[in-house]
Coordinates of C-alpha atoms in Angstrom, one line a residue:
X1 CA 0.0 0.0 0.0
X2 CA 2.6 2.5 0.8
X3 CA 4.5 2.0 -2.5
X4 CA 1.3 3.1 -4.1
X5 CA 0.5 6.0 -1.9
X6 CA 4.2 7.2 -2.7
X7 CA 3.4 6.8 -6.8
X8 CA 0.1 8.7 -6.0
X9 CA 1.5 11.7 -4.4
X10 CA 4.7 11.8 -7.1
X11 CA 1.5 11.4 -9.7
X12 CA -0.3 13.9 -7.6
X13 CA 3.0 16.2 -8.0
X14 CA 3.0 15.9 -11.5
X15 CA 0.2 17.4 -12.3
X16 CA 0.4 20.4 -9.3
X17 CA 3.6 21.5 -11.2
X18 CA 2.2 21.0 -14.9
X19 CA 4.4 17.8 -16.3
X20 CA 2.5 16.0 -18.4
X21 CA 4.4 12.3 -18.0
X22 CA 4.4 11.2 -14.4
X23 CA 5.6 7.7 -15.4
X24 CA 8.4 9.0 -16.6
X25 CA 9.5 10.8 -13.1
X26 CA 8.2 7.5 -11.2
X27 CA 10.1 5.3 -13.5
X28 CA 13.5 7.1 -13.7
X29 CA 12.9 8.8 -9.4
X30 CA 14.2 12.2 -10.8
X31 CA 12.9 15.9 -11.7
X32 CA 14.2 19.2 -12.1
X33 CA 13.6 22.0 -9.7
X34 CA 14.5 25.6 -10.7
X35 CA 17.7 24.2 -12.4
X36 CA 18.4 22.0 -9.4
X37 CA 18.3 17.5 -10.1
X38 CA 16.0 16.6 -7.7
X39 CA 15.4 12.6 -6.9
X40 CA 12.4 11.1 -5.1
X41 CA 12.8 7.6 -3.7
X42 CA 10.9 4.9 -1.5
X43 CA 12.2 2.7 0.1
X44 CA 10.8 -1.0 1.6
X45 CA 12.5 -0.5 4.6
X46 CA 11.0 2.9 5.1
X47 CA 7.3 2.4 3.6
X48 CA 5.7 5.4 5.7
X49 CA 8.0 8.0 3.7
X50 CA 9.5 9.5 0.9
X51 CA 13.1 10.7 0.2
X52 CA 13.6 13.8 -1.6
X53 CA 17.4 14.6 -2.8
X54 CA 18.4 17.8 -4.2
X55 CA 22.1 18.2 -5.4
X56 CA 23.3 21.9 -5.1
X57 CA 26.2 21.3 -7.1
X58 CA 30.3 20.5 -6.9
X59 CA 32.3 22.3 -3.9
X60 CA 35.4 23.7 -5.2
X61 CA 39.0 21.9 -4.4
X62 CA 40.2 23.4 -1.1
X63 CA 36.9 24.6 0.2
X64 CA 35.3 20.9 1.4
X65 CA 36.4 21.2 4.9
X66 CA 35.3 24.5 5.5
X67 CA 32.1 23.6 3.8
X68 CA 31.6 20.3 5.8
X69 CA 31.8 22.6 9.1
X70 CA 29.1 25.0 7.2
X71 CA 27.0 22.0 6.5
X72 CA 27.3 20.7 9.8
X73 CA 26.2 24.1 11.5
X74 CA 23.1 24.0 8.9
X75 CA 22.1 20.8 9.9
X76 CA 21.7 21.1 13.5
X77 CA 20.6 24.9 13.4
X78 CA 18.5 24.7 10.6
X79 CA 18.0 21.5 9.1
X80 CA 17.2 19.3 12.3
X81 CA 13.8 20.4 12.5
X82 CA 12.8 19.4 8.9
X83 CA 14.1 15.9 9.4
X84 CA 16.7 17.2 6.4
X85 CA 20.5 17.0 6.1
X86 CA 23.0 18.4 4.3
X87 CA 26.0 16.1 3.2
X88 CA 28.0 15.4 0.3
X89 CA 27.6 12.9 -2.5
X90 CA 30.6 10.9 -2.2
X91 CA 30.6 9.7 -5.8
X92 CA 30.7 13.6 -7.6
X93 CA 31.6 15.8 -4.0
X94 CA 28.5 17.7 -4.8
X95 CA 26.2 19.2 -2.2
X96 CA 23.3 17.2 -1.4
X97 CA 20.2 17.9 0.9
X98 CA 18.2 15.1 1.9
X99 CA 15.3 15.1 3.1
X100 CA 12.8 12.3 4.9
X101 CA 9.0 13.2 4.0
X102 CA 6.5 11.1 6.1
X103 CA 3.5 10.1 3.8
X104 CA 0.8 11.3 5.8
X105 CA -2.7 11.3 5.2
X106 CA -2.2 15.4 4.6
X107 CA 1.2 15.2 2.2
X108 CA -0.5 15.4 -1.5
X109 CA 0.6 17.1 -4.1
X110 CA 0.8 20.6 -3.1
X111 CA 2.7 20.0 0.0
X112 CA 5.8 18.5 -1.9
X113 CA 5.1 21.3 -4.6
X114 CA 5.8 24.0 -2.0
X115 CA 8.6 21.9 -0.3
X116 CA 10.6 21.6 -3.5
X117 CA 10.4 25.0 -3.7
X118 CA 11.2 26.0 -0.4
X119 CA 14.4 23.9 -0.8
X120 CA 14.9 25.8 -4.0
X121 CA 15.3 28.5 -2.0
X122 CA 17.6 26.9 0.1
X123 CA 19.9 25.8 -2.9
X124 CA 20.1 28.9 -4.2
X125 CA 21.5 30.1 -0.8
X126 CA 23.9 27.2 -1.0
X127 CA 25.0 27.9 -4.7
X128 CA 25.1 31.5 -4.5
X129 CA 26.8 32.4 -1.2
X130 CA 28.8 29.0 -0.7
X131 CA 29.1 27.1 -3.7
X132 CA 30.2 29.6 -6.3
X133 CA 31.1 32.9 -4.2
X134 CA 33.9 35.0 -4.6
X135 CA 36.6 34.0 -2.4
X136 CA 36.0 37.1 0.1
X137 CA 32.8 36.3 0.3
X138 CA 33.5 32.7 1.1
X139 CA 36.4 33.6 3.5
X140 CA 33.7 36.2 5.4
X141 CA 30.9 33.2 5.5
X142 CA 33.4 30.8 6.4
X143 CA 34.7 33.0 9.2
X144 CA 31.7 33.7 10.9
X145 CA 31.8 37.3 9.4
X146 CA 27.5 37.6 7.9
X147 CA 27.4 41.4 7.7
X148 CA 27.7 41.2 4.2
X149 CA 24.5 39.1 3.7
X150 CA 21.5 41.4 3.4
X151 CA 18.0 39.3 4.1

């Protein structure tokens, strides 16, 4: 039953954000989102839920560490509370944010709609301000040093 209810809602998806061919996204797990891959999985271990990956992109050589302590900041200031993390893919070294999405009687369509947009958001942060900055800006960000963001 729960493998179904996981096709419905990715079905469900589909057609909230206009693609015509839902088999396709339940056949190969993956979507774009605002230029970012995005993957949905199930898993038999984990029938009550659904996975959704989005990959932010490739950290530069020589800013992983720093970025891993970034990352590890997000995920217990921010991220904790979603029952999302932040990591990164081992195979490519890109940025990854995954997240656990209980498939509850309320999750349809329209509630992963607006979360893959809210994470969206989120990777544009990521890409923008860690991922491709400048390297003063990175150096300020990774320094503790946020009076150059602007809200």
């Amino acid at each position: 039953m729960s493998l179904e209810r996981y096709a419905d809602v990715v079905r469900d998806v589909c057609q909230v954000v206009g693609l015509p061919d839902a088999d396709y996204v339940l056949k190969t797990h993956t979507l774009e989102v605002e230029g970012f891959d995005v993957r949905l999985d199930h898993f038999e271990n984990d029938p009550d839920a659904m996975y959704v990956n989005f990959h932010y992109g490739a950290v530069t050589a020589g800013r992983t560490l720093i970025v891993f302590r970034l990352m590890l900041e997000a995920n217990l200031l921010i991220y904790a509370q979603d029952q999302a993390q932040l990591g990164l893919d081992a195979d490519t070294g890109g940025v990854i944010l995954i997240m656990r999405l209980p498939l509850t009687d309320d999750v349809d369509g329209s509630t992963v709609a607006d979360l893959l947009t809210h994470y969206a958001e989120h990777g544009r942060y990521w890409k923008r301000n860690i991922i491709e900055s400048t390297d003063e800006m990175f150096d300020g960000i990774a320094a503790g040093e946020y009076h150059w963001l602007r809200a």
